[in-house]
XYZ file of C-alpha atoms in Angstrom:
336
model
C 21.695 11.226 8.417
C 22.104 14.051 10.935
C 18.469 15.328 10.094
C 17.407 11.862 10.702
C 19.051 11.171 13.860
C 17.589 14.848 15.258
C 14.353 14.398 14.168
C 14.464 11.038 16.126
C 16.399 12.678 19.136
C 13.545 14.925 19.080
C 10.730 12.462 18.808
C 12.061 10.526 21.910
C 12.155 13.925 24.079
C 8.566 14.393 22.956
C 7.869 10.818 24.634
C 9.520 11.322 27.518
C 7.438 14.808 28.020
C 4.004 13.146 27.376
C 5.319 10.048 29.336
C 6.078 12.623 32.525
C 2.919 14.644 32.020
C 0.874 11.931 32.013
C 2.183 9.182 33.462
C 4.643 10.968 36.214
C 4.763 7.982 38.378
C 7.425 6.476 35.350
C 10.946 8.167 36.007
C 12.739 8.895 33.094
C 15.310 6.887 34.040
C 12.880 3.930 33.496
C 11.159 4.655 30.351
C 13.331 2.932 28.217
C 13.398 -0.280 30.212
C 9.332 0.049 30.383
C 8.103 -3.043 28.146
C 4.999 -4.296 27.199
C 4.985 -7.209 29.823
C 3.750 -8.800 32.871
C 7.041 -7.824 34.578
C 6.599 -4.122 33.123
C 3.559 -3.897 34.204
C 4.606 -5.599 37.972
C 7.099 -2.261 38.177
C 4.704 0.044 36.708
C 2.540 -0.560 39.841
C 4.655 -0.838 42.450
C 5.883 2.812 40.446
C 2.419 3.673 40.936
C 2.109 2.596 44.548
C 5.261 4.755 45.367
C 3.957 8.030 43.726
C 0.626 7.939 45.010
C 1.385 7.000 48.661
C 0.157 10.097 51.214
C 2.969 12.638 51.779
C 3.438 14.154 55.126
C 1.882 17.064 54.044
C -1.401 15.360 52.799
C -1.320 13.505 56.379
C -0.921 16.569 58.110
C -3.578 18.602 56.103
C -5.600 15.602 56.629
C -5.914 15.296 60.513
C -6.312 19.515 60.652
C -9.633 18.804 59.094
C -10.693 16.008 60.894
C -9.812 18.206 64.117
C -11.613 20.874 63.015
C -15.297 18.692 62.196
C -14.381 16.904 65.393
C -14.723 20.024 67.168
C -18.230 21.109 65.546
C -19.441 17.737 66.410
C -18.149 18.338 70.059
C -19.788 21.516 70.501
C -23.115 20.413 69.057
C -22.958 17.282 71.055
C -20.531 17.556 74.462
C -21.274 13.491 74.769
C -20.428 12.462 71.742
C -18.235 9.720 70.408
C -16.045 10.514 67.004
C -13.930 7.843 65.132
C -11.713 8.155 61.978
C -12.234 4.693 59.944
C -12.189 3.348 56.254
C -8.963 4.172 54.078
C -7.996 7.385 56.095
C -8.231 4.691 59.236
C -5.947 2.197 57.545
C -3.399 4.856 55.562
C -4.369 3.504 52.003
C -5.833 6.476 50.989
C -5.483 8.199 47.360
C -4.993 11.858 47.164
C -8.920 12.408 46.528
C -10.238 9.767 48.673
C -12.689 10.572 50.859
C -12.031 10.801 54.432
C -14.430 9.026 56.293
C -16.043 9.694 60.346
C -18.721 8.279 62.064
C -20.271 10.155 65.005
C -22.180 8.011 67.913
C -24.748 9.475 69.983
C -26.194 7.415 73.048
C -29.158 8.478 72.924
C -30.565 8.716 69.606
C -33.642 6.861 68.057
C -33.578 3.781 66.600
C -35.404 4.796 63.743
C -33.939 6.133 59.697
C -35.864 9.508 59.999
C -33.986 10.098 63.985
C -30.545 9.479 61.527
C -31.331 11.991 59.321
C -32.637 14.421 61.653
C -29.056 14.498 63.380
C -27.063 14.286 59.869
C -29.339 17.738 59.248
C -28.288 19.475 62.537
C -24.804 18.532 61.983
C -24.991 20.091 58.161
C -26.126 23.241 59.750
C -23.646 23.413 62.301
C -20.447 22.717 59.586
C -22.439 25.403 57.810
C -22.179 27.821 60.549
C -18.702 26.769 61.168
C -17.738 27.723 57.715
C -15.845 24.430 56.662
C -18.162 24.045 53.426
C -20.272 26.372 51.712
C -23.719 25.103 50.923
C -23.313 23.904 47.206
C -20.634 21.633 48.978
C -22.562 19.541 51.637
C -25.785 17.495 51.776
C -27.434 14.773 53.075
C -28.241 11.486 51.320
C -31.055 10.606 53.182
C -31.918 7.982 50.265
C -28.710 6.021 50.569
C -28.635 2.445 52.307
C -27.318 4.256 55.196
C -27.815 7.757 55.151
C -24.939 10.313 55.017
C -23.270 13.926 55.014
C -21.436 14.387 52.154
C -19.360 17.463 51.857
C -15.833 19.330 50.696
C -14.076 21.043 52.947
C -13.567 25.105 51.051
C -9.584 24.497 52.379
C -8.151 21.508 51.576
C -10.909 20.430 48.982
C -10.955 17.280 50.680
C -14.145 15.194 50.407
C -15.605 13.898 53.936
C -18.329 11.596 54.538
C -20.129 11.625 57.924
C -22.405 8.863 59.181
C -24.128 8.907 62.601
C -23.919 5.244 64.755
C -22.141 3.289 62.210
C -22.110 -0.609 62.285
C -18.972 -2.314 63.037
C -16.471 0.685 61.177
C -13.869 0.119 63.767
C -13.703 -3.793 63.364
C -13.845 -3.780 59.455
C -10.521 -0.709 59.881
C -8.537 -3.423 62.094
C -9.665 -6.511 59.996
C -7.997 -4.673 57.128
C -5.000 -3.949 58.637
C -4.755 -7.737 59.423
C -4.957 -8.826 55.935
C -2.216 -6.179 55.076
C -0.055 -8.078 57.099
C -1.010 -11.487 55.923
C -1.350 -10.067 51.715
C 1.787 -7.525 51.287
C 0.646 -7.694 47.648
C -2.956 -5.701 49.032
C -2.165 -2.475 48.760
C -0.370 -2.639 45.803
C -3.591 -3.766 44.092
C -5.995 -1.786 46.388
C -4.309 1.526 45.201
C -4.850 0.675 41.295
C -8.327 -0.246 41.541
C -9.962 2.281 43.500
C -7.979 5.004 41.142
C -9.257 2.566 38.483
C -13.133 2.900 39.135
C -12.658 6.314 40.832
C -11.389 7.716 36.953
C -14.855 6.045 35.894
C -17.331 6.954 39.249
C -17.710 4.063 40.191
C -16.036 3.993 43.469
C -19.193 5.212 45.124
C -22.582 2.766 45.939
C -24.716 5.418 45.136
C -23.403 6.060 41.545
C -23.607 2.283 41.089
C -20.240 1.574 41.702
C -18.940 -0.498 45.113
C -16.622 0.829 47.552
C -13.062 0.467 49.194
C -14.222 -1.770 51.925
C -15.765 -4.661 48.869
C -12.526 -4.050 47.634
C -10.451 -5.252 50.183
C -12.904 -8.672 50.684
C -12.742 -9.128 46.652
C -8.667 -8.914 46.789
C -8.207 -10.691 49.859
C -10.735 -13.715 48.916
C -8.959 -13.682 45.429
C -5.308 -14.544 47.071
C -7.100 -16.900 49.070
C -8.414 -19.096 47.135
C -6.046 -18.526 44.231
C -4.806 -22.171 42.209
C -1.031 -21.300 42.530
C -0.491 -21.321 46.551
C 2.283 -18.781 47.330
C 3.524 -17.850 50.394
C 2.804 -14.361 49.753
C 4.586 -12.636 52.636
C 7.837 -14.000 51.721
C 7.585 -15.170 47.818
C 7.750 -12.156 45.105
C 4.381 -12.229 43.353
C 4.030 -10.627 40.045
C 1.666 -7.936 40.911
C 0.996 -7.177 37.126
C -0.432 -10.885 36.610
C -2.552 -10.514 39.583
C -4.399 -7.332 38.317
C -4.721 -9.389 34.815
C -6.668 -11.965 37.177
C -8.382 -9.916 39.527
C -10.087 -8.622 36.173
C -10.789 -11.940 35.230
C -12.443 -13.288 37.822
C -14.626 -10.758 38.364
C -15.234 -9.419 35.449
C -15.903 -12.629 33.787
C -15.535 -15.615 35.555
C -17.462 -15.070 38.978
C -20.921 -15.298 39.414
C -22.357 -12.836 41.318
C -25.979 -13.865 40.715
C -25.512 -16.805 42.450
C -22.224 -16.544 45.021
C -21.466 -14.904 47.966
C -17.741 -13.834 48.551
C -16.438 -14.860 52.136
C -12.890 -14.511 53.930
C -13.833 -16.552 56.673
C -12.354 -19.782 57.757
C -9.479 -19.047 55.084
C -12.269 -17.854 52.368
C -14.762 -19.677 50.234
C -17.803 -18.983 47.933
C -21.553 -19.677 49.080
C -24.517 -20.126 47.874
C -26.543 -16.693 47.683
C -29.612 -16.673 49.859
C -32.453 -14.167 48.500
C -35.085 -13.784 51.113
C -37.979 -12.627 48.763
C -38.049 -14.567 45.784
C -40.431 -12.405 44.141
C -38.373 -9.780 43.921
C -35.151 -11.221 43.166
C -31.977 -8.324 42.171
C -29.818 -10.714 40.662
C -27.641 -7.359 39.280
C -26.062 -6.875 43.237
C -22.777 -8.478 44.711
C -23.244 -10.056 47.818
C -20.234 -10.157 50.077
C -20.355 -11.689 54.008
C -18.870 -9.052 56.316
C -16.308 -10.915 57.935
C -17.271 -8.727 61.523
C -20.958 -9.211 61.325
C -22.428 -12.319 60.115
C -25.733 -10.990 59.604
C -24.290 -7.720 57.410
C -23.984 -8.105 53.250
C -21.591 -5.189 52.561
C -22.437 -6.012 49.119
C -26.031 -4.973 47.900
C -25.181 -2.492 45.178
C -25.490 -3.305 41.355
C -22.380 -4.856 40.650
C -23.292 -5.002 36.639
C -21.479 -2.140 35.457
C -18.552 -2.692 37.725
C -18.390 -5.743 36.231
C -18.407 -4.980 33.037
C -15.624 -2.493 33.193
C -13.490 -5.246 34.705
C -14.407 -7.326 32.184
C -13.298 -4.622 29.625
C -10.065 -3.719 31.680
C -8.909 -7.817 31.298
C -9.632 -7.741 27.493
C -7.858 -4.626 26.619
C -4.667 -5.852 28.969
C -4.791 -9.064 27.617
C -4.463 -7.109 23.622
C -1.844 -4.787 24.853
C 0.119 -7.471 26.309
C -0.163 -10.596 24.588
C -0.618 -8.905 20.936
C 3.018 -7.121 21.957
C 5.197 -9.715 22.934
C 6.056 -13.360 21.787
C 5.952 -16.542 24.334
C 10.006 -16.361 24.582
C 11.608 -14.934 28.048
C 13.711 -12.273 27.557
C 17.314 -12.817 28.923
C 17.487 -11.140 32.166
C 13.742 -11.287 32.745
C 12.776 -11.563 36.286
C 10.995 -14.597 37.384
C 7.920 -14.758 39.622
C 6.194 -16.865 41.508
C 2.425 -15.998 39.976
């Protein structure tokens, strides 16, 4: 009996190291009320939220490189404008998200290669500066819009640079309006970027989609989802809405033919392809709520999709191959 009961003493220690190894948002003190449940799950993010949120020191680290580009860009270019926007704009930011600036020049050209002939001077001027080494930075003059992307030899932080960005101030303050309206936002925003970032596909240009599409696909889900909550004052199980974010977009939305909108309290429309001949039915199409003629969409949403789709299935197993239809006394009860 006394073997027995050490060798189980034991086995639950080894747990509770692999459980804080891998999973160190879970404090010990919580492992053993950790079920597999909607409700579990609902803590396990909020856990999650908790742990990852920037520290002071990751905030402070943060702006001392953003000073430090701002001043290359202010020596290269005296007139220049420089803005902070995207995540590091808004605070949701994971520890290796990218920290994103946009540079605006008065008087540049109006034309793609007059873009990447600036995003090339300002590569060789970080160069000089010695914030990256030159394995670290280049310029993706191929992307939709053309960028610097580099990694500071400090901090490691990753920066993206783009030169007379569209609208990246409005789309930072329409974000920080939703927070307020969607409390639940966050919560959600935080697991699925760390959810395609594991998986690379947090970036366009690797196929993926990024924060910004995000936000829209969250926010357009809680607005036209069937159960009406009040979500800034009713608990919502967050768990339950990650089960259904999945769902919807990895297998019940059609992308080929729908446009996601927030507008006018959100809605889907129909997609409009302008040359039918060459028709890429693979992309997401999203309406930029601060520019009605902008799709933020426009990247391949296929494989996104499909690891949604395989993110609802494999929650659905764990979850409803676990536990039986019957509340649990003391369960908490949610709204969604």
């Amino acid at each position: 009996m006394m073997e027995e009961i050490s060798t189980s003493n034991q086995a639950k220690a080894s747990l509770s190291q692999l459980i804080k190894w891998q999973y160190p948002w879970i404090s010990e003190a919580k492992i053993a009320s950790y079920d597999y449940d909607p409700v579990s799950l609902h803590q396990e993010i909020i856990d999650y939220f908790n742990y990852m949120c920037p520290t002071r020191a990751e905030h402070v680290s943060r702006i001392d490189l953003i000073e430090r580009v701002q001043k290359v860009v202010s020596r290269t270019w005296p007139n220049a404008s420089f803005e902070v926007f995207g995540s590091s704009k808004t605070g949701l930011y994971l520890p290796t998200s990218d920290i994103d600036l946009c540079v605006s020049l008065e008087d540049l050209g109006d034309t793609q290669a007059d873009t990447i002939r600036v995003l090339h001077s300002l590569r060789n001027a970080i160069l000089s500066d010695g914030i990256c080494s030159s394995d670290f930075i280049t310029v993706l003059e191929e992307a939709q819009t053309p960028i610097i992307k580099c990694t500071d030899r400090v901090t490691l932080y990753k920066i993206d640079i783009g030169i007379n960005l569209r609208n990246h101030s409005e789309s930072a303050k329409f974000t920080a309006q939703q927070i307020r309206k969607y409390p639940q936002l966050p919560y959600l925003l935080f697991v699925l970027k760390q959810f395609l970032s594991l998986r690379q596909l947090l970036e366009v240009y690797t196929g993926g989609i990024n924060s910004y599409s995000l936000v829209l696909m969250i926010v357009n889900m809680l607005q036209l989802h069937p159960r009406k909550a009040d979500w800034q004052n009713q608990e919502v199980n967050l768990g339950v809405l990650l089960i259904e974010f999945f769902e919807l977009y990895g297998k019940n939305f059609n992308h080929e033919r729908c446009t996601i909108n927030v507008l006018d309290g959100g809605f889907y429309e129909p997609r409009c392809y302008n040359d039918s001949a060459n028709v890429n039915y693979s992309t997401l199409s999203i309406q930029d709520p601060v520019d009605k003629d902008n799709d933020i969409g426009k990247s391949d949403f296929s494989m996104v999709k499909l690891t949604f789709h395989q993110a609802y299935l494999q929650l659905c197993r764990v979850i409803y191959d676990y536990i039986p239809f019957i509340p649990k006394p003391g369960k908490k009860r949610f709204v969604c």
